[in-house]
Amino acid sequence: MSIESFQVFMLGEDVPCYLRRYCKQLNDSQWQWFYEQIMEPVTFVTDIAQLFYVLKWILKYDFDDLSYAVYFQDIMDPECSPQSLIKEEWLPVLWHRYEQRLMNELFEIRGSLNNKSVPDVIGDDSIIF
């Protein structure tokens, strides 16, 4: 798929409105970056519609690697889906690539929660569940 056909598709009616809204604000270099970012996750997910669904949450924050963001979302899975969004053969590939980054982020999350009571955590706006 060329970047031009990608842009047409992403701005079309078959794409959820939150994704179209995100894409409408992209300039040329951002379009190129987003196109390059989404190409790998498209190959490793089991369901494109589900990828679009998790993008609803991922696009709410600045990400530097969409493959990692999708992988992290799948691992953390706040909705406790019964199966992974990621194809089985891709799980070891992504684990190998992102193991250290994932461990660092989980360590940071754990550290930010240590020494806080439940009411403190619930009232802390810096913690995103």
Coordinates of N, CA and C in Angstrom, one line a residue:
M1 N 0.8 -1.2 0.0 CA 0.0 0.0 0.0 C 0.9 1.2 0.0
S2 N 0.6 2.1 -0.9 CA 1.4 3.4 -0.9 C 0.9 4.3 0.1
I3 N 1.7 5.3 0.4 CA 1.3 6.3 1.5 C 0.1 7.1 1.0
E4 N -0.1 7.3 -0.3 CA -1.2 8.1 -0.8 C -2.5 7.2 -0.6
S5 N -2.5 5.9 -0.9 CA -3.7 5.1 -0.7 C -3.9 4.9 0.8
F6 N -2.9 4.9 1.6 CA -3.0 4.8 3.1 C -3.8 6.1 3.6
Q7 N -3.4 7.2 3.1 CA -4.0 8.5 3.5 C -5.5 8.5 3.1
V8 N -5.8 8.1 1.9 CA -7.2 8.0 1.5 C -8.0 7.1 2.4
F9 N -7.4 5.9 2.6 CA -8.1 4.9 3.5 C -8.3 5.4 4.9
M10 N -7.3 6.0 5.5 CA -7.4 6.5 6.9 C -8.3 7.6 7.0
L11 N -8.6 8.4 6.0 CA -9.5 9.5 6.1 C -10.9 9.1 5.6
G12 N -11.1 7.8 5.2 CA -12.4 7.4 4.7 C -13.4 7.0 5.7
E13 N -14.6 6.7 5.3 CA -15.7 6.4 6.2 C -15.6 5.0 6.9
D14 N -14.7 4.1 6.4 CA -14.5 2.8 7.0 C -13.6 2.8 8.2
V15 N -13.1 4.0 8.5 CA -12.2 4.1 9.7 C -12.9 4.8 10.8
P16 N -12.7 4.4 12.0 CA -13.4 5.0 13.2 C -13.1 6.5 13.2
C17 N -14.1 7.3 13.7 CA -14.0 8.7 13.7 C -12.8 9.2 14.5
Y18 N -12.4 8.6 15.6 CA -11.3 9.0 16.4 C -10.0 8.9 15.7
L19 N -9.9 7.9 14.8 CA -8.7 7.6 14.0 C -8.7 8.7 12.8
R20 N -9.8 8.9 12.2 CA -9.9 10.0 11.2 C -9.5 11.3 11.8
R21 N -10.0 11.6 13.0 CA -9.7 12.9 13.6 C -8.2 13.0 13.9
Y22 N -7.6 11.9 14.3 CA -6.1 11.9 14.5 C -5.4 12.2 13.2
C23 N -5.8 11.5 12.2 CA -5.1 11.6 10.9 C -5.3 13.0 10.2
K24 N -6.5 13.6 10.4 CA -6.7 14.9 9.8 C -5.8 16.0 10.3
Q25 N -5.2 15.8 11.5 CA -4.3 16.8 12.0 C -2.9 16.6 11.6
L26 N -2.6 15.5 10.9 CA -1.2 15.2 10.5 C -0.7 16.0 9.4
N27 N 0.6 16.5 9.5 CA 1.2 17.2 8.3 C 1.9 16.1 7.5
D28 N 2.6 16.5 6.4 CA 3.2 15.5 5.5 C 4.2 14.6 6.2
S29 N 5.1 15.2 7.0 CA 6.1 14.4 7.7 C 5.5 13.5 8.7
Q30 N 4.4 14.0 9.4 CA 3.8 13.1 10.4 C 3.0 12.0 9.7
W31 N 2.4 12.2 8.5 CA 1.8 11.2 7.8 C 2.8 10.1 7.4
Q32 N 4.0 10.5 7.0 CA 5.0 9.5 6.6 C 5.4 8.7 7.8
W33 N 5.6 9.4 9.0 CA 6.0 8.7 10.2 C 4.9 7.7 10.7
F34 N 3.7 8.2 10.6 CA 2.6 7.3 11.1 C 2.4 6.1 10.1
Y35 N 2.6 6.3 8.9 CA 2.5 5.2 7.9 C 3.6 4.2 8.2
E36 N 4.8 4.7 8.4 CA 5.9 3.7 8.7 C 5.6 3.0 10.1
Q37 N 5.1 3.7 11.0 CA 4.8 3.1 12.3 C 3.7 2.0 12.3
I38 N 2.7 2.2 11.5 CA 1.6 1.3 11.5 C 1.8 0.0 10.6
M39 N 2.8 0.1 9.7 CA 3.0 -1.0 8.8 C 3.3 -2.3 9.6
E40 N 4.2 -2.3 10.6 CA 4.5 -3.5 11.3 C 3.4 -4.1 12.1
P41 N 2.7 -3.3 12.9 CA 1.6 -3.8 13.7 C 0.5 -4.4 12.8
V42 N 0.3 -3.9 11.6 CA -0.7 -4.5 10.7 C -0.3 -5.9 10.4
T43 N 1.0 -6.2 10.3 CA 1.4 -7.6 10.0 C 1.3 -8.5 11.2
F44 N 1.4 -8.0 12.4 CA 1.5 -9.0 13.6 C 0.2 -9.1 14.4
V45 N -0.8 -8.3 14.1 CA -2.1 -8.4 14.8 C -3.0 -9.5 14.2
T46 N -3.8 -10.0 15.0 CA -4.8 -11.1 14.5 C -6.0 -10.5 13.9
D47 N -6.3 -9.2 14.2 CA -7.5 -8.6 13.8 C -7.3 -7.0 13.7
I48 N -7.5 -6.6 12.4 CA -7.3 -5.1 12.1 C -8.3 -4.3 12.9
A49 N -9.5 -4.7 13.0 CA -10.5 -4.0 13.7 C -10.1 -3.8 15.2
Q50 N -9.6 -4.8 15.7 CA -9.1 -4.8 17.1 C -7.9 -3.8 17.3
L51 N -7.0 -3.8 16.2 CA -5.9 -2.9 16.2 C -6.5 -1.4 16.2
F52 N -7.5 -1.2 15.4 CA -8.1 0.1 15.4 C -8.7 0.5 16.7
Y53 N -9.2 -0.5 17.4 CA -9.8 -0.3 18.7 C -8.7 0.1 19.7
V54 N -7.6 -0.6 19.8 CA -6.6 -0.2 20.7 C -5.9 1.1 20.4
L55 N -5.9 1.4 19.1 CA -5.4 2.7 18.7 C -6.2 3.9 19.4
K56 N -7.5 3.6 19.7 CA -8.3 4.6 20.3 C -7.6 5.1 21.6
W57 N -7.0 4.1 22.3 CA -6.3 4.4 23.6 C -4.8 4.9 23.4
I58 N -4.2 4.3 22.4 CA -2.8 4.6 22.2 C -2.6 6.0 21.6
L59 N -3.5 6.4 20.8 CA -3.4 7.8 20.2 C -3.7 8.9 21.2
K60 N -4.1 8.6 22.4 CA -4.3 9.6 23.4 C -3.0 10.1 24.0
Y61 N -1.9 9.4 23.8 CA -0.6 9.8 24.4 C 0.4 9.8 23.3
D62 N 1.5 10.5 23.5 CA 2.6 10.5 22.6 C 3.4 9.1 22.6
F63 N 3.5 8.5 21.5 CA 4.2 7.2 21.5 C 5.4 7.4 20.5
D64 N 6.4 6.6 20.7 CA 7.6 6.7 19.9 C 7.8 5.5 19.0
D65 N 7.0 4.4 19.3 CA 7.1 3.1 18.6 C 5.8 2.5 18.7
L66 N 5.0 2.5 17.6 CA 3.7 1.9 17.6 C 3.7 0.4 17.9
S67 N 4.7 -0.3 17.4 CA 4.7 -1.7 17.6 C 4.8 -2.0 19.1
Y68 N 5.7 -1.2 19.8 CA 5.8 -1.4 21.3 C 4.5 -1.0 22.0
A69 N 3.9 0.1 21.5 CA 2.6 0.5 22.2 C 1.5 -0.5 22.0
V70 N 1.4 -1.2 20.9 CA 0.4 -2.2 20.7 C 0.8 -3.4 21.5
Y71 N 2.1 -3.8 21.6 CA 2.5 -4.9 22.4 C 2.3 -4.6 23.9
F72 N 2.6 -3.4 24.4 CA 2.4 -3.1 25.8 C 0.9 -3.1 26.1
Q73 N 0.1 -2.6 25.2 CA -1.4 -2.6 25.4 C -1.9 -4.0 25.5
D74 N -1.4 -4.9 24.6 CA -1.8 -6.3 24.7 C -1.4 -7.0 26.0
I75 N -0.2 -6.7 26.5 CA 0.3 -7.3 27.7 C -0.5 -6.8 28.9
M76 N -0.7 -5.5 28.9 CA -1.4 -4.9 30.1 C -2.9 -5.1 30.0
D77 N -3.5 -5.3 28.8 CA -4.9 -5.6 28.5 C -5.8 -5.3 29.6
P78 N -6.2 -4.0 29.8 CA -7.1 -3.6 30.9 C -8.5 -4.3 30.8
E79 N -8.9 -4.8 29.6 CA -10.2 -5.4 29.4 C -10.1 -6.9 29.6
C80 N -8.9 -7.4 29.8 CA -8.7 -8.9 30.1 C -9.3 -9.7 29.0
S81 N -8.9 -9.4 27.7 CA -9.4 -10.2 26.6 C -9.0 -11.7 26.7
P82 N -9.8 -12.6 26.3 CA -9.4 -14.0 26.4 C -8.2 -14.4 25.6
Q83 N -7.9 -13.7 24.5 CA -6.8 -14.1 23.7 C -6.0 -12.8 23.3
S84 N -4.8 -13.1 22.9 CA -3.9 -12.0 22.5 C -4.3 -11.4 21.2
L85 N -4.0 -10.1 21.0 CA -4.2 -9.4 19.7 C -3.1 -9.8 18.8
I86 N -2.0 -10.3 19.3 CA -0.7 -10.5 18.6 C -0.6 -12.0 18.2
K87 N -0.3 -12.2 16.9 CA -0.1 -13.5 16.4 C 0.9 -14.2 17.2
E88 N 0.7 -15.5 17.5 CA 1.5 -16.3 18.3 C 3.0 -16.3 17.9
E89 N 3.3 -16.3 16.6 CA 4.7 -16.4 16.2 C 5.4 -15.1 16.4
W90 N 4.6 -14.0 16.6 CA 5.2 -12.7 16.8 C 5.5 -12.4 18.2
L91 N 4.9 -13.1 19.2 CA 5.1 -12.8 20.6 C 6.6 -13.0 21.0
P92 N 7.3 -14.0 20.6 CA 8.7 -14.1 21.0 C 9.6 -13.0 20.3
V93 N 9.2 -12.6 19.1 CA 10.0 -11.6 18.4 C 9.8 -10.3 19.2
L94 N 8.6 -9.9 19.5 CA 8.4 -8.7 20.3 C 9.0 -8.7 21.7
W95 N 8.9 -9.9 22.3 CA 9.4 -10.0 23.7 C 10.9 -9.8 23.6
H96 N 11.6 -10.4 22.7 CA 13.0 -10.3 22.5 C 13.4 -8.8 22.2
R97 N 12.7 -8.2 21.4 CA 13.0 -6.8 21.0 C 12.7 -5.8 22.2
Y98 N 11.6 -6.0 22.9 CA 11.2 -5.0 23.9 C 11.3 -5.5 25.4
E99 N 12.0 -6.6 25.6 CA 12.1 -7.1 27.0 C 12.6 -6.0 28.0
Q100 N 13.7 -5.4 27.6 CA 14.3 -4.5 28.6 C 13.4 -3.2 28.8
R101 N 12.9 -2.7 27.7 CA 12.0 -1.5 27.8 C 10.8 -1.9 28.6
L102 N 10.2 -3.0 28.4 CA 9.0 -3.4 29.2 C 9.4 -3.6 30.6
M103 N 10.5 -4.2 30.9 CA 10.8 -4.4 32.3 C 11.1 -3.0 33.0
N104 N 11.7 -2.1 32.3 CA 12.0 -0.8 32.9 C 10.7 -0.1 33.1
E105 N 9.7 -0.1 32.2 CA 8.5 0.6 32.4 C 7.7 -0.1 33.5
L106 N 7.7 -1.4 33.6 CA 6.9 -2.0 34.7 C 7.6 -1.7 36.1
F107 N 8.9 -1.6 36.1 CA 9.6 -1.3 37.3 C 9.2 0.1 37.7
E108 N 9.2 1.1 36.8 CA 8.8 2.4 37.1 C 7.3 2.5 37.6
I109 N 6.4 1.8 37.0 CA 5.0 1.8 37.4 C 5.0 1.2 38.9
R110 N 5.7 0.1 39.1 CA 5.7 -0.5 40.4 C 6.2 0.5 41.4
G111 N 7.3 1.2 41.1 CA 8.0 2.1 42.0 C 7.1 3.3 42.3
S112 N 6.3 3.8 41.3 CA 5.4 4.9 41.5 C 4.3 4.5 42.4
L113 N 4.0 3.3 42.5 CA 2.9 2.8 43.4 C 3.3 2.4 44.8
N114 N 4.6 2.2 44.9 CA 5.1 1.8 46.3 C 4.9 2.9 47.2
N115 N 4.7 2.5 48.5 CA 4.6 3.5 49.6 C 3.4 4.4 49.4
K116 N 2.4 4.0 48.7 CA 1.2 4.8 48.6 C 0.0 4.0 49.0
S117 N -0.9 4.6 49.7 CA -2.1 3.8 50.1 C -3.1 3.8 49.0
V118 N -4.1 3.0 49.0 CA -5.1 2.9 47.9 C -5.7 4.2 47.7
P119 N -6.2 5.0 48.8 CA -6.8 6.3 48.5 C -5.8 7.3 47.8
D120 N -4.5 7.2 48.2 CA -3.5 8.0 47.5 C -3.4 7.7 46.1
V121 N -3.4 6.4 45.7 CA -3.2 6.0 44.3 C -4.5 6.4 43.5
I122 N -5.6 6.2 44.1 CA -6.9 6.6 43.4 C -6.9 8.1 43.2
G123 N -6.5 8.9 44.1 CA -6.5 10.3 44.0 C -5.4 10.9 43.2
D124 N -4.4 10.1 42.8 CA -3.2 10.6 42.2 C -3.4 10.8 40.7
D125 N -3.5 12.0 40.2 CA -3.8 12.2 38.7 C -2.6 11.8 37.8
S126 N -1.4 11.6 38.4 CA -0.3 11.2 37.5 C -0.3 9.7 37.2
I127 N -1.2 9.0 37.9 CA -1.2 7.5 37.6 C -2.4 7.2 36.7
I128 N -2.1 6.6 35.6 CA -3.1 6.3 34.6 C -3.3 4.8 34.6
F129 N -4.5 4.4 34.8 CA -4.9 3.0 34.9 C -5.3 2.5 33.6

